[in-house]
Amino acid sequence: MKNQFDLAAGQWDTPYRVNRSKIISDKIRDYADFTTVDKVLDYGCGTGLISFNLVEYVGNITFVDSSEEMLSAAKEKVKHIENKNKYEFANTIFTDSLEPGTYDCIYTSMVLHHIKDMLSLVVRFQQLLKKRGRLCIVDLTPDDGSFHSDEPDFDGHNGFDPEELSAFFCKYGFYEEKREVFFSDTREKNGREIDYSLFIVKLKKI
């Protein structure tokens, strides 16, 4: 059965999301200190809006998303980009095809608030990153549930306190380098405008 992201994939790349993704990817690039030989993993890649802004700065990108339709959209975009051997795809971060200790950086944008089993995820990030590998997390600051008020089946987190999220990761083999709230905007939900903000946290594997 198709999930909500499968159903939304065909209309995902709205002008608003495209413009916001450029802001997010620029911030990730500022934080991640990429090199052109880096092997990176985009967790919850969607249609690839973040990563396709970063292709010239890294050596290899692995796209991971549980939505087959989102992943198909990312694969279609790759066909129009040179050097196609830079790209790999997986529908789960827990697949054996992703080798432990091989990634210089993992980044994720607007994804973790959908994840219920955070402990399994942080352990997997630890496994996949090289020593001193970087982890860049972009997500929502806390809200009252308004951001997902038009999604009756949403059962994730209503954003995160950046300091608390960072402290959680630091319990499991990471240390924080820096963080900030960098983006604020409004979004129409159920006929009203709601405010929301995004933060970024950069952590390193010990």
mmCIF file of C-alpha atoms in Angstrom:
data_model
loop_
_atom_site.group_PDB
_atom_site.id
_atom_site.type_symbol
_atom_site.label_atom_id
_atom_site.label_comp_id
_atom_site.label_asym_id
_atom_site.label_seq_id
_atom_site.Cartn_x
_atom_site.Cartn_y
_atom_site.Cartn_z
ATOM 1 C CA MET A 1 0.000 0.000 0.000
ATOM 2 C CA LYS A 2 1.310 3.454 -0.899
ATOM 3 C CA ASN A 3 2.051 5.744 2.042
ATOM 4 C CA GLN A 4 1.422 9.484 2.114
ATOM 5 C CA PHE A 5 4.877 10.235 0.719
ATOM 6 C CA ASP A 6 4.383 7.834 -2.200
ATOM 7 C CA LEU A 7 1.140 9.622 -2.998
ATOM 8 C CA ALA A 8 2.734 13.075 -2.703
ATOM 9 C CA ALA A 9 5.923 12.363 -4.661
ATOM 10 C CA GLY A 10 4.611 13.499 -8.028
ATOM 11 C CA GLN A 11 3.704 16.944 -6.685
ATOM 12 C CA TRP A 12 6.475 17.281 -4.117
ATOM 13 C CA ASP A 13 8.798 19.702 -5.890
ATOM 14 C CA THR A 14 6.738 22.860 -5.466
ATOM 15 C CA PRO A 15 8.440 26.239 -5.948
ATOM 16 C CA TYR A 16 8.249 26.772 -2.188
ATOM 17 C CA ARG A 17 10.015 23.492 -1.371
ATOM 18 C CA VAL A 18 12.600 24.044 -4.109
ATOM 19 C CA ASN A 19 13.459 27.485 -2.735
ATOM 20 C CA ARG A 20 13.543 26.280 0.875
ATOM 21 C CA SER A 21 15.734 23.315 -0.043
ATOM 22 C CA LYS A 22 18.325 25.687 -1.489
ATOM 23 C CA ILE A 23 18.479 27.552 1.825
ATOM 24 C CA ILE A 24 18.750 24.276 3.750
ATOM 25 C CA SER A 25 21.390 22.756 1.473
ATOM 26 C CA ASP A 26 23.482 25.939 1.639
ATOM 27 C CA LYS A 27 23.380 25.745 5.432
ATOM 28 C CA ILE A 28 24.302 22.041 5.416
ATOM 29 C CA ARG A 29 27.233 22.823 3.111
ATOM 30 C CA ASP A 30 28.415 25.572 5.452
ATOM 31 C CA TYR A 31 28.297 23.179 8.404
ATOM 32 C CA ALA A 32 29.482 19.924 6.831
ATOM 33 C CA ASP A 33 32.871 21.051 5.440
ATOM 34 C CA PHE A 34 32.486 18.885 2.339
ATOM 35 C CA THR A 35 35.313 17.840 0.069
ATOM 36 C CA THR A 36 34.951 16.558 -3.484
ATOM 37 C CA VAL A 37 36.055 13.077 -2.365
ATOM 38 C CA ASP A 38 33.528 12.745 0.452
ATOM 39 C CA LYS A 39 31.101 9.857 0.469
ATOM 40 C CA VAL A 40 27.832 11.119 1.921
ATOM 41 C CA LEU A 41 24.415 9.704 2.783
ATOM 42 C CA ASP A 42 21.151 11.630 2.489
ATOM 43 C CA TYR A 43 18.762 10.050 4.978
ATOM 44 C CA GLY A 44 15.126 10.613 4.062
ATOM 45 C CA CYS A 45 16.154 12.092 0.730
ATOM 46 C CA GLY A 46 12.675 12.480 -0.733
ATOM 47 C CA THR A 47 13.000 13.528 -4.368
ATOM 48 C CA GLY A 48 16.592 14.616 -3.755
ATOM 49 C CA LEU A 49 15.962 18.332 -3.399
ATOM 50 C CA ILE A 50 18.758 18.794 -0.856
ATOM 51 C CA SER A 51 21.374 16.562 -2.444
ATOM 52 C CA PHE A 52 21.013 17.849 -5.978
ATOM 53 C CA ASN A 53 22.154 21.216 -4.657
ATOM 54 C CA LEU A 54 25.292 19.558 -3.260
ATOM 55 C CA VAL A 55 26.468 17.291 -6.097
ATOM 56 C CA GLU A 56 29.415 19.465 -7.081
ATOM 57 C CA TYR A 57 30.836 19.479 -3.550
ATOM 58 C CA VAL A 58 31.019 15.727 -2.799
ATOM 59 C CA GLY A 59 32.322 12.578 -4.429
ATOM 60 C CA ASN A 60 29.496 10.093 -3.915
ATOM 61 C CA ILE A 61 25.902 10.361 -2.668
ATOM 62 C CA THR A 62 23.771 7.541 -1.295
ATOM 63 C CA PHE A 63 20.057 8.380 -1.351
ATOM 64 C CA VAL A 64 17.946 6.629 1.295
ATOM 65 C CA ASP A 65 14.169 6.878 1.544
ATOM 66 C CA SER A 66 11.429 4.447 2.560
ATOM 67 C CA SER A 67 9.076 5.878 -0.087
ATOM 68 C CA GLU A 68 9.613 4.045 -3.361
ATOM 69 C CA GLU A 69 7.944 6.849 -5.312
ATOM 70 C CA MET A 70 10.192 9.499 -3.768
ATOM 71 C CA LEU A 71 13.240 7.359 -4.513
ATOM 72 C CA SER A 72 12.047 6.826 -8.101
ATOM 73 C CA ALA A 73 11.789 10.586 -8.543
ATOM 74 C CA ALA A 74 15.374 10.988 -7.313
ATOM 75 C CA LYS A 75 16.554 8.247 -9.682
ATOM 76 C CA GLU A 76 14.856 9.993 -12.595
ATOM 77 C CA LYS A 77 16.691 13.221 -11.809
ATOM 78 C CA VAL A 78 20.033 11.396 -11.790
ATOM 79 C CA LYS A 79 19.498 10.456 -15.431
ATOM 80 C CA HIS A 80 19.932 14.115 -16.338
ATOM 81 C CA ILE A 81 23.148 14.651 -14.387
ATOM 82 C CA GLU A 82 26.631 13.763 -15.578
ATOM 83 C CA ASN A 83 28.811 11.270 -13.688
ATOM 84 C CA LYS A 84 25.937 8.944 -12.797
ATOM 85 C CA ASN A 85 28.272 6.535 -10.969
ATOM 86 C CA LYS A 86 28.335 9.026 -8.082
ATOM 87 C CA TYR A 87 24.880 7.935 -6.952
ATOM 88 C CA GLU A 88 23.541 4.939 -5.022
ATOM 89 C CA PHE A 89 20.046 4.229 -3.703
ATOM 90 C CA ALA A 90 18.487 2.306 -0.809
ATOM 91 C CA ASN A 91 14.969 2.142 0.617
ATOM 92 C CA THR A 92 16.146 1.588 4.193
ATOM 93 C CA ILE A 93 19.178 2.683 6.156
ATOM 94 C CA PHE A 94 19.294 -0.765 7.772
ATOM 95 C CA THR A 95 20.098 -2.680 4.589
ATOM 96 C CA ASP A 96 23.303 -4.737 4.525
ATOM 97 C CA SER A 97 24.238 -3.057 1.248
ATOM 98 C CA LEU A 98 25.333 0.032 3.196
ATOM 99 C CA GLU A 99 28.791 -0.718 4.539
ATOM 100 C CA PRO A 100 29.701 0.320 8.096
ATOM 101 C CA GLY A 101 32.420 2.919 8.549
ATOM 102 C CA THR A 102 32.330 4.200 4.966
ATOM 103 C CA TYR A 103 30.572 7.574 5.116
ATOM 104 C CA ASP A 104 32.266 10.898 5.708
ATOM 105 C CA CYS A 105 28.967 12.667 6.324
ATOM 106 C CA ILE A 106 25.295 11.859 6.866
ATOM 107 C CA TYR A 107 22.743 14.638 6.580
ATOM 108 C CA THR A 108 19.004 14.641 7.040
ATOM 109 C CA SER A 109 16.418 17.376 6.598
ATOM 110 C CA MET A 110 12.885 17.481 8.027
ATOM 111 C CA VAL A 111 12.946 13.725 8.638
ATOM 112 C CA LEU A 112 13.724 12.897 12.263
ATOM 113 C CA HIS A 113 10.438 14.266 13.568
ATOM 114 C CA HIS A 114 8.792 11.377 11.684
ATOM 115 C CA ILE A 115 10.991 8.740 13.377
ATOM 116 C CA LYS A 116 9.693 6.933 16.452
ATOM 117 C CA ASP A 117 12.657 4.603 17.112
ATOM 118 C CA MET A 118 15.381 7.204 17.487
ATOM 119 C CA LEU A 119 17.734 4.924 19.382
ATOM 120 C CA SER A 120 18.023 2.409 16.545
ATOM 121 C CA LEU A 121 18.668 5.265 14.161
ATOM 122 C CA VAL A 122 21.438 6.902 16.164
ATOM 123 C CA VAL A 123 23.151 3.519 16.546
ATOM 124 C CA ARG A 124 22.928 2.981 12.787
ATOM 125 C CA PHE A 125 24.352 6.437 12.074
ATOM 126 C CA GLN A 126 27.240 5.518 14.363
ATOM 127 C CA GLN A 127 27.847 2.292 12.460
ATOM 128 C CA LEU A 128 27.845 3.892 9.016
ATOM 129 C CA LEU A 129 30.033 6.917 9.701
ATOM 130 C CA LYS A 130 33.799 6.892 9.619
ATOM 131 C CA LYS A 131 35.664 7.946 12.746
ATOM 132 C CA ARG A 132 35.209 11.728 13.060
ATOM 133 C CA GLY A 133 32.447 11.485 10.464
ATOM 134 C CA ARG A 134 29.993 14.374 10.439
ATOM 135 C CA LEU A 135 26.263 14.259 11.089
ATOM 136 C CA CYS A 136 24.146 17.287 10.114
ATOM 137 C CA ILE A 137 20.524 17.350 11.272
ATOM 138 C CA VAL A 138 17.981 19.898 10.088
ATOM 139 C CA ASP A 139 14.555 19.735 11.680
ATOM 140 C CA LEU A 140 11.658 21.621 13.231
ATOM 141 C CA THR A 141 11.842 23.508 16.490
ATOM 142 C CA PRO A 142 9.060 22.558 18.948
ATOM 143 C CA ASP A 143 5.511 23.452 17.968
ATOM 144 C CA ASP A 144 2.033 22.729 19.302
ATOM 145 C CA GLY A 145 1.183 20.215 16.603
ATOM 146 C CA SER A 146 -0.032 22.804 14.116
ATOM 147 C CA PHE A 147 2.650 21.959 11.541
ATOM 148 C CA HIS A 148 1.100 18.528 10.952
ATOM 149 C CA SER A 149 -2.485 19.446 11.784
ATOM 150 C CA ASP A 150 -3.641 18.448 8.290
ATOM 151 C CA GLU A 151 -2.139 14.952 8.665
ATOM 152 C CA PRO A 152 -4.531 12.951 10.888
ATOM 153 C CA ASP A 153 -2.246 9.892 10.883
ATOM 154 C CA PHE A 154 0.881 11.767 11.970
ATOM 155 C CA ASP A 155 2.316 10.141 15.098
ATOM 156 C CA GLY A 156 5.824 11.566 15.212
ATOM 157 C CA HIS A 157 7.424 14.391 17.187
ATOM 158 C CA ASN A 158 6.117 17.955 17.240
ATOM 159 C CA GLY A 159 9.592 19.262 16.543
ATOM 160 C CA PHE A 160 12.619 19.101 18.833
ATOM 161 C CA ASP A 161 14.447 21.287 21.255
ATOM 162 C CA PRO A 162 17.836 21.463 19.462
ATOM 163 C CA GLU A 163 19.822 21.254 22.699
ATOM 164 C CA GLU A 164 17.890 18.211 23.903
ATOM 165 C CA LEU A 165 18.197 16.423 20.556
ATOM 166 C CA SER A 166 21.924 17.072 20.478
ATOM 167 C CA ALA A 167 22.292 15.800 24.056
ATOM 168 C CA PHE A 168 20.501 12.583 23.078
ATOM 169 C CA PHE A 169 22.940 11.914 20.240
ATOM 170 C CA CYS A 170 25.875 12.771 22.474
ATOM 171 C CA LYS A 171 24.893 9.902 24.783
ATOM 172 C CA TYR A 172 25.689 7.469 21.972
ATOM 173 C CA GLY A 173 29.125 8.334 20.698
ATOM 174 C CA PHE A 174 28.766 11.786 19.169
ATOM 175 C CA TYR A 175 29.848 15.227 20.243
ATOM 176 C CA GLU A 176 28.330 18.528 19.183
ATOM 177 C CA GLU A 177 30.296 21.063 17.187
ATOM 178 C CA LYS A 178 27.657 23.738 16.666
ATOM 179 C CA ARG A 179 23.961 24.430 16.224
ATOM 180 C CA GLU A 180 21.599 27.273 15.427
ATOM 181 C CA VAL A 181 18.060 28.150 14.425
ATOM 182 C CA PHE A 182 18.532 29.485 10.905
ATOM 183 C CA PHE A 183 15.157 29.638 9.151
ATOM 184 C CA SER A 184 11.695 30.912 10.058
ATOM 185 C CA ASP A 185 8.606 31.169 7.904
ATOM 186 C CA THR A 186 4.846 30.643 7.794
ATOM 187 C CA ARG A 187 2.866 27.781 6.308
ATOM 188 C CA GLU A 188 -0.840 27.584 5.531
ATOM 189 C CA LYS A 189 -2.624 24.809 7.399
ATOM 190 C CA ASN A 190 -6.375 24.296 7.474
ATOM 191 C CA GLY A 191 -7.025 27.815 6.296
ATOM 192 C CA ARG A 192 -4.692 29.626 8.699
ATOM 193 C CA GLU A 193 -1.084 30.716 8.682
ATOM 194 C CA ILE A 194 1.195 29.025 11.212
ATOM 195 C CA ASP A 195 4.738 29.987 12.144
ATOM 196 C CA TYR A 196 7.546 27.458 12.116
ATOM 197 C CA SER A 197 11.341 27.445 12.415
ATOM 198 C CA LEU A 198 14.154 25.111 11.450
ATOM 199 C CA PHE A 199 17.406 24.421 13.279
ATOM 200 C CA ILE A 200 20.626 22.704 12.279
ATOM 201 C CA VAL A 201 22.915 20.672 14.539
ATOM 202 C CA LYS A 202 26.351 19.431 13.523
ATOM 203 C CA LEU A 203 27.698 16.443 15.420
ATOM 204 C CA LYS A 204 30.817 14.344 14.977
ATOM 205 C CA LYS A 205 31.373 10.683 15.657
ATOM 206 C CA ILE A 206 33.882 10.166 18.427
#
